[in-house]
Amino acid sequence: MTNTQVTHIQIDNYGPWTVTPEPRREVDLQTLQSRLYADLAQLFGNRDGYIFFSRFDNMIAVTNGLDEADHALIQESVGNRYPVTMSLSVATGTTPVSALGTATEQLQEAGSAQDDGRREVLRGQTIDDEFRTDADVQLAHFDVDDATEKYTDQLNEFDTFIQIEQGYAALMKYMREAHDSLSFFVGGDNVIAVCPDLDEADYRDACDHVRDAVDVELKVGVGRGRAPADAGMDAKHALEECRADGATVRFE
């Protein structure tokens, strides 16, 4: 059984800040968002966590192995380096969806995302080290089959982007509704899904659904681990095995 620890990261009062005292240039906002994500990817990644940009003003991290002190240090680092602050809420669950639901509820109870008085909230509980196991995290790394040959080398970039995004949208929705998983586009033709204890048939089901819904073929490597970094590397190795032998699903 998985035991996923999820952190919901939310920039405090971000919407009003972008237009106060007057609207800020969009290019500057995009630069801030991308730099913040890059820094958080390093701050969480150095502690074997994974973070996904989601909507950029709200991000989602898998943080098994990080305790409250780690979260507080990351929060402080951002507050010292950026003109915005962020709130963090941590929760655990046997499915990523349930963990995120609890984390988000804790954040919402602390105040609105656009509440000027709600800043640098840190709520929730982490998994004590004595209760952690090597099966806590299950990550699946999906890849579009032959994306370069089918799309990149055949279509203009925007039409390629449409094909990849259609596959991602179909996968993201189906994995959420059918398998209580959280799936995130991570660039190129890659999607990483944070999953409960799914088996090979579940992943084949997801790939079949995407093929039937939007005519995009997927393959997937699956890894398990004590920390997100461990599960993620195993998933990448399993995906390479798929590429090597033509399989749709591989577990490492």
mmCIF file of C-alpha atoms in Angstrom:
data_model
loop_
_atom_site.group_PDB
_atom_site.id
_atom_site.type_symbol
_atom_site.label_atom_id
_atom_site.label_comp_id
_atom_site.label_asym_id
_atom_site.label_seq_id
_atom_site.Cartn_x
_atom_site.Cartn_y
_atom_site.Cartn_z
ATOM 1 C CA MET A 1 0.000 0.000 0.000
ATOM 2 C CA THR A 2 1.298 3.461 -0.874
ATOM 3 C CA ASN A 3 1.494 6.287 1.653
ATOM 4 C CA THR A 4 1.991 9.461 -0.351
ATOM 5 C CA GLN A 5 2.982 12.728 1.292
ATOM 6 C CA VAL A 6 1.795 15.692 -0.757
ATOM 7 C CA THR A 7 2.512 19.393 -0.272
ATOM 8 C CA HIS A 8 0.270 22.084 -1.757
ATOM 9 C CA ILE A 9 2.294 25.248 -2.438
ATOM 10 C CA GLN A 10 0.391 28.494 -2.984
ATOM 11 C CA ILE A 11 1.788 31.970 -3.648
ATOM 12 C CA ASP A 12 0.175 34.321 -1.135
ATOM 13 C CA ASN A 13 -2.201 36.999 -2.481
ATOM 14 C CA TYR A 14 -0.657 36.586 -5.921
ATOM 15 C CA GLY A 15 -3.530 37.841 -8.097
ATOM 16 C CA PRO A 16 -3.812 41.236 -6.375
ATOM 17 C CA TRP A 17 -0.005 41.554 -6.224
ATOM 18 C CA THR A 18 0.246 41.256 -10.021
ATOM 19 C CA VAL A 19 -1.858 44.414 -10.483
ATOM 20 C CA THR A 20 -0.697 46.489 -7.488
ATOM 21 C CA PRO A 21 0.039 49.373 -7.610
ATOM 22 C CA GLU A 22 -0.566 48.861 -11.336
ATOM 23 C CA PRO A 23 -0.588 45.860 -13.682
ATOM 24 C CA ARG A 24 2.846 44.310 -14.044
ATOM 25 C CA ARG A 25 4.253 43.267 -17.415
ATOM 26 C CA GLU A 26 3.292 39.712 -18.288
ATOM 27 C CA VAL A 27 6.841 38.871 -19.346
ATOM 28 C CA ASP A 28 8.048 39.841 -15.859
ATOM 29 C CA LEU A 29 5.384 37.686 -14.210
ATOM 30 C CA GLN A 30 6.278 34.725 -16.410
ATOM 31 C CA THR A 31 9.936 35.201 -15.515
ATOM 32 C CA LEU A 32 9.174 35.285 -11.797
ATOM 33 C CA GLN A 33 6.993 32.178 -12.011
ATOM 34 C CA SER A 34 9.548 30.169 -13.970
ATOM 35 C CA ARG A 35 12.418 31.181 -11.682
ATOM 36 C CA LEU A 36 10.399 30.359 -8.579
ATOM 37 C CA TYR A 37 9.528 26.939 -9.982
ATOM 38 C CA ALA A 38 13.163 26.284 -10.891
ATOM 39 C CA ASP A 39 14.327 27.222 -7.402
ATOM 40 C CA LEU A 40 11.642 25.103 -5.758
ATOM 41 C CA ALA A 41 12.513 22.159 -8.014
ATOM 42 C CA GLN A 42 16.057 22.391 -6.698
ATOM 43 C CA LEU A 43 15.061 22.991 -3.057
ATOM 44 C CA PHE A 44 12.675 20.028 -3.005
ATOM 45 C CA GLY A 45 14.830 17.934 -5.331
ATOM 46 C CA ASN A 46 17.900 18.291 -3.120
ATOM 47 C CA ARG A 47 15.794 16.604 -0.443
ATOM 48 C CA ASP A 48 14.668 13.802 -2.819
ATOM 49 C CA GLY A 49 11.239 15.367 -3.426
ATOM 50 C CA TYR A 50 9.429 16.085 -6.695
ATOM 51 C CA ILE A 51 7.538 19.277 -7.486
ATOM 52 C CA PHE A 52 5.183 19.921 -10.417
ATOM 53 C CA PHE A 53 4.366 23.417 -11.685
ATOM 54 C CA SER A 54 0.614 22.802 -12.027
ATOM 55 C CA ARG A 55 -0.659 26.419 -12.496
ATOM 56 C CA PHE A 56 2.569 28.076 -11.250
ATOM 57 C CA ASP A 57 0.755 30.212 -8.653
ATOM 58 C CA ASN A 58 -0.289 26.873 -7.134
ATOM 59 C CA MET A 59 2.172 23.982 -7.270
ATOM 60 C CA ILE A 60 2.060 20.395 -6.041
ATOM 61 C CA ALA A 61 4.978 18.480 -4.562
ATOM 62 C CA VAL A 62 5.493 14.871 -3.498
ATOM 63 C CA THR A 63 7.513 15.224 -0.331
ATOM 64 C CA ASN A 64 7.989 11.835 1.353
ATOM 65 C CA GLY A 65 11.125 12.221 3.475
ATOM 66 C CA LEU A 66 10.748 15.960 4.097
ATOM 67 C CA ASP A 67 9.704 16.995 7.601
ATOM 68 C CA GLU A 68 8.209 20.255 8.899
ATOM 69 C CA ALA A 69 11.638 21.803 9.373
ATOM 70 C CA ASP A 70 12.516 21.135 5.720
ATOM 71 C CA HIS A 71 9.304 22.825 4.613
ATOM 72 C CA ALA A 72 9.931 25.808 6.893
ATOM 73 C CA LEU A 73 13.455 26.236 5.505
ATOM 74 C CA ILE A 74 12.202 26.155 1.903
ATOM 75 C CA GLN A 75 9.484 28.672 2.788
ATOM 76 C CA GLU A 76 12.027 30.965 4.447
ATOM 77 C CA SER A 77 14.403 30.733 1.491
ATOM 78 C CA VAL A 78 11.696 31.847 -0.927
ATOM 79 C CA GLY A 79 10.638 34.690 1.390
ATOM 80 C CA ASN A 80 14.217 35.952 1.494
ATOM 81 C CA ARG A 81 14.734 35.865 -2.271
ATOM 82 C CA TYR A 82 11.418 36.838 -3.869
ATOM 83 C CA PRO A 83 8.986 39.764 -3.682
ATOM 84 C CA VAL A 84 6.203 37.262 -2.889
ATOM 85 C CA THR A 85 5.683 34.753 -0.087
ATOM 86 C CA MET A 86 4.145 31.308 -0.214
ATOM 87 C CA SER A 87 2.047 29.100 2.030
ATOM 88 C CA LEU A 88 2.544 25.349 2.363
ATOM 89 C CA SER A 89 0.160 22.623 3.471
ATOM 90 C CA VAL A 90 1.232 18.998 3.896
ATOM 91 C CA ALA A 91 -0.893 15.855 4.162
ATOM 92 C CA THR A 92 -0.589 12.108 3.648
ATOM 93 C CA GLY A 93 -2.905 9.456 2.251
ATOM 94 C CA THR A 94 -3.113 6.015 0.716
ATOM 95 C CA THR A 95 -3.890 7.791 -2.571
ATOM 96 C CA PRO A 96 -2.312 10.997 -3.866
ATOM 97 C CA VAL A 97 -5.789 12.432 -4.479
ATOM 98 C CA SER A 98 -6.837 12.015 -0.855
ATOM 99 C CA ALA A 99 -3.546 13.496 0.384
ATOM 100 C CA LEU A 100 -3.878 16.537 -1.878
ATOM 101 C CA GLY A 101 -7.522 16.969 -0.873
ATOM 102 C CA THR A 102 -6.576 17.179 2.792
ATOM 103 C CA ALA A 103 -3.637 19.497 2.107
ATOM 104 C CA THR A 104 -5.818 21.861 0.101
ATOM 105 C CA GLU A 105 -8.577 21.886 2.717
ATOM 106 C CA GLN A 106 -6.034 22.869 5.381
ATOM 107 C CA LEU A 107 -4.844 25.740 3.221
ATOM 108 C CA GLN A 108 -8.365 26.929 2.452
ATOM 109 C CA GLU A 109 -9.255 26.854 6.155
ATOM 110 C CA ALA A 110 -6.353 29.220 6.821
ATOM 111 C CA GLY A 111 -7.825 31.844 4.490
ATOM 112 C CA SER A 112 -8.427 32.759 0.876
ATOM 113 C CA ALA A 113 -5.644 32.590 -1.693
ATOM 114 C CA GLN A 114 -6.254 36.343 -2.149
ATOM 115 C CA ASP A 115 -6.430 37.218 1.545
ATOM 116 C CA ASP A 116 -3.839 39.924 2.223
ATOM 117 C CA GLY A 117 -3.645 38.831 5.863
ATOM 118 C CA ARG A 118 -2.820 35.185 5.141
ATOM 119 C CA ARG A 119 0.910 34.825 4.613
ATOM 120 C CA GLU A 120 3.463 32.041 4.978
ATOM 121 C CA VAL A 121 1.073 29.503 6.445
ATOM 122 C CA LEU A 122 2.654 26.133 7.203
ATOM 123 C CA ARG A 123 0.158 23.417 8.145
ATOM 124 C CA GLY A 124 -0.172 19.664 8.261
ATOM 125 C CA GLN A 125 1.721 16.594 9.335
ATOM 126 C CA THR A 126 4.542 14.659 7.748
ATOM 127 C CA ILE A 127 5.310 10.931 7.930
ATOM 128 C CA ASP A 128 7.630 10.069 10.801
ATOM 129 C CA ASP A 129 10.697 8.200 9.601
ATOM 130 C CA GLU A 130 9.834 5.079 11.600
ATOM 131 C CA PHE A 131 6.627 4.660 9.594
ATOM 132 C CA ARG A 132 8.181 5.061 6.152
ATOM 133 C CA THR A 133 8.564 2.061 3.809
ATOM 134 C CA ASP A 134 10.090 1.276 0.420
ATOM 135 C CA ALA A 135 6.576 1.038 -1.075
ATOM 136 C CA ASP A 136 5.309 4.472 0.024
ATOM 137 C CA VAL A 137 5.639 6.206 -3.350
ATOM 138 C CA GLN A 138 4.599 4.913 -6.775
ATOM 139 C CA LEU A 139 5.465 7.074 -9.782
ATOM 140 C CA ALA A 140 4.645 6.348 -13.408
ATOM 141 C CA HIS A 141 6.585 7.969 -16.247
ATOM 142 C CA PHE A 142 4.496 8.107 -19.427
ATOM 143 C CA ASP A 143 5.920 8.857 -22.854
ATOM 144 C CA VAL A 144 4.232 9.291 -26.237
ATOM 145 C CA ASP A 145 5.210 6.398 -28.474
ATOM 146 C CA ASP A 146 7.404 7.508 -31.400
ATOM 147 C CA ALA A 147 6.550 11.183 -30.836
ATOM 148 C CA THR A 148 9.500 12.401 -32.891
ATOM 149 C CA GLU A 149 8.654 10.279 -35.934
ATOM 150 C CA LYS A 150 4.880 10.805 -35.723
ATOM 151 C CA TYR A 151 4.713 14.471 -34.749
ATOM 152 C CA THR A 152 7.944 16.447 -34.273
ATOM 153 C CA ASP A 153 9.438 15.543 -37.667
ATOM 154 C CA GLN A 154 6.096 15.723 -39.510
ATOM 155 C CA LEU A 155 4.065 18.647 -38.147
ATOM 156 C CA ASN A 156 4.681 22.279 -37.278
ATOM 157 C CA GLU A 157 5.443 22.882 -33.615
ATOM 158 C CA PHE A 158 2.001 24.116 -32.630
ATOM 159 C CA ASP A 159 0.203 21.154 -34.185
ATOM 160 C CA THR A 160 2.687 18.839 -32.478
ATOM 161 C CA PHE A 161 1.940 20.632 -29.212
ATOM 162 C CA ILE A 162 -1.789 20.048 -29.735
ATOM 163 C CA GLN A 163 -1.278 16.316 -30.228
ATOM 164 C CA ILE A 164 0.878 16.002 -27.103
ATOM 165 C CA GLU A 165 -1.468 18.136 -25.001
ATOM 166 C CA GLN A 166 -4.516 16.159 -26.123
ATOM 167 C CA GLY A 167 -2.820 12.982 -24.968
ATOM 168 C CA TYR A 168 -1.872 14.607 -21.671
ATOM 169 C CA ALA A 169 -5.363 15.995 -21.063
ATOM 170 C CA ALA A 170 -6.999 12.624 -21.717
ATOM 171 C CA LEU A 171 -4.497 10.826 -19.484
ATOM 172 C CA MET A 172 -4.671 13.396 -16.685
ATOM 173 C CA LYS A 173 -8.462 13.284 -16.492
ATOM 174 C CA TYR A 174 -8.729 9.503 -16.731
ATOM 175 C CA MET A 175 -5.995 8.775 -14.195
ATOM 176 C CA ARG A 176 -7.660 11.178 -11.744
ATOM 177 C CA GLU A 177 -11.167 9.754 -12.174
ATOM 178 C CA ALA A 178 -10.439 6.061 -12.646
ATOM 179 C CA HIS A 179 -7.269 5.547 -10.610
ATOM 180 C CA ASP A 180 -7.044 8.331 -7.958
ATOM 181 C CA SER A 181 -3.770 9.536 -9.469
ATOM 182 C CA LEU A 182 -2.265 12.964 -10.111
ATOM 183 C CA SER A 183 -0.628 13.352 -13.543
ATOM 184 C CA PHE A 184 1.605 16.224 -14.624
ATOM 185 C CA PHE A 185 3.081 17.291 -17.948
ATOM 186 C CA VAL A 186 6.842 17.700 -17.460
ATOM 187 C CA GLY A 187 7.953 18.782 -20.925
ATOM 188 C CA GLY A 188 8.614 17.230 -24.317
ATOM 189 C CA ASP A 189 6.193 14.326 -24.595
ATOM 190 C CA ASN A 190 6.530 13.224 -20.960
ATOM 191 C CA VAL A 191 3.972 12.944 -18.184
ATOM 192 C CA ILE A 192 4.699 11.845 -14.611
ATOM 193 C CA ALA A 193 1.821 10.421 -12.596
ATOM 194 C CA VAL A 194 1.792 10.083 -8.817
ATOM 195 C CA CYS A 195 -0.222 6.930 -8.183
ATOM 196 C CA PRO A 196 -1.635 4.694 -5.488
ATOM 197 C CA ASP A 197 -0.876 0.962 -5.565
ATOM 198 C CA LEU A 198 -1.783 0.284 -9.216
ATOM 199 C CA ASP A 199 -0.914 -2.865 -11.171
ATOM 200 C CA GLU A 200 0.029 -3.518 -14.781
ATOM 201 C CA ALA A 201 -3.596 -3.932 -15.861
ATOM 202 C CA ASP A 202 -4.426 -0.469 -14.500
ATOM 203 C CA TYR A 203 -1.680 1.150 -16.544
ATOM 204 C CA ARG A 204 -2.657 -0.760 -19.672
ATOM 205 C CA ASP A 205 -6.206 0.427 -19.099
ATOM 206 C CA ALA A 206 -5.034 4.054 -18.971
ATOM 207 C CA CYS A 207 -2.933 3.722 -22.130
ATOM 208 C CA ASP A 208 -5.816 2.033 -23.957
ATOM 209 C CA HIS A 209 -8.183 4.808 -22.904
ATOM 210 C CA VAL A 210 -5.909 7.549 -24.262
ATOM 211 C CA ARG A 211 -5.419 5.670 -27.536
ATOM 212 C CA ASP A 212 -9.166 5.211 -27.974
ATOM 213 C CA ALA A 213 -10.066 8.748 -26.882
ATOM 214 C CA VAL A 214 -7.535 10.872 -28.792
ATOM 215 C CA ASP A 215 -5.505 8.420 -30.917
ATOM 216 C CA VAL A 216 -2.260 8.988 -29.006
ATOM 217 C CA GLU A 217 -0.171 5.909 -28.162
ATOM 218 C CA LEU A 218 1.614 5.825 -24.799
ATOM 219 C CA LYS A 219 4.130 3.669 -23.001
ATOM 220 C CA VAL A 220 4.880 3.829 -19.283
ATOM 221 C CA GLY A 221 7.563 2.857 -16.807
ATOM 222 C CA VAL A 222 6.626 2.447 -13.161
ATOM 223 C CA GLY A 223 8.803 2.735 -10.080
ATOM 224 C CA ARG A 224 8.317 2.409 -6.342
ATOM 225 C CA GLY A 225 10.389 3.842 -3.545
ATOM 226 C CA ARG A 226 10.789 5.251 -0.089
ATOM 227 C CA ALA A 227 11.252 8.742 -1.558
ATOM 228 C CA PRO A 228 9.994 10.341 -4.788
ATOM 229 C CA ALA A 229 13.510 10.494 -6.229
ATOM 230 C CA ASP A 230 13.938 6.734 -5.788
ATOM 231 C CA ALA A 231 10.578 5.917 -7.392
ATOM 232 C CA GLY A 232 11.198 8.416 -10.177
ATOM 233 C CA MET A 233 14.556 6.955 -11.179
ATOM 234 C CA ASP A 234 13.128 3.448 -11.154
ATOM 235 C CA ALA A 235 10.289 4.658 -13.376
ATOM 236 C CA LYS A 236 12.767 6.182 -15.832
ATOM 237 C CA HIS A 237 14.735 2.931 -16.026
ATOM 238 C CA ALA A 238 11.526 0.975 -16.564
ATOM 239 C CA LEU A 239 10.535 3.351 -19.366
ATOM 240 C CA GLU A 240 13.889 2.771 -21.054
ATOM 241 C CA GLU A 241 13.125 -0.945 -20.977
ATOM 242 C CA CYS A 242 9.834 -0.205 -22.754
ATOM 243 C CA ARG A 243 11.706 1.710 -25.421
ATOM 244 C CA ALA A 244 14.170 -1.117 -25.829
ATOM 245 C CA ASP A 245 11.736 -4.012 -26.137
ATOM 246 C CA GLY A 246 8.556 -2.302 -27.402
ATOM 247 C CA ALA A 247 6.505 -3.059 -24.297
ATOM 248 C CA THR A 248 3.671 -0.775 -23.222
ATOM 249 C CA VAL A 249 4.184 -1.154 -19.459
ATOM 250 C CA ARG A 250 7.229 -2.042 -17.383
ATOM 251 C CA PHE A 251 7.776 -2.102 -13.607
ATOM 252 C CA GLU A 252 11.281 -1.651 -12.181
#
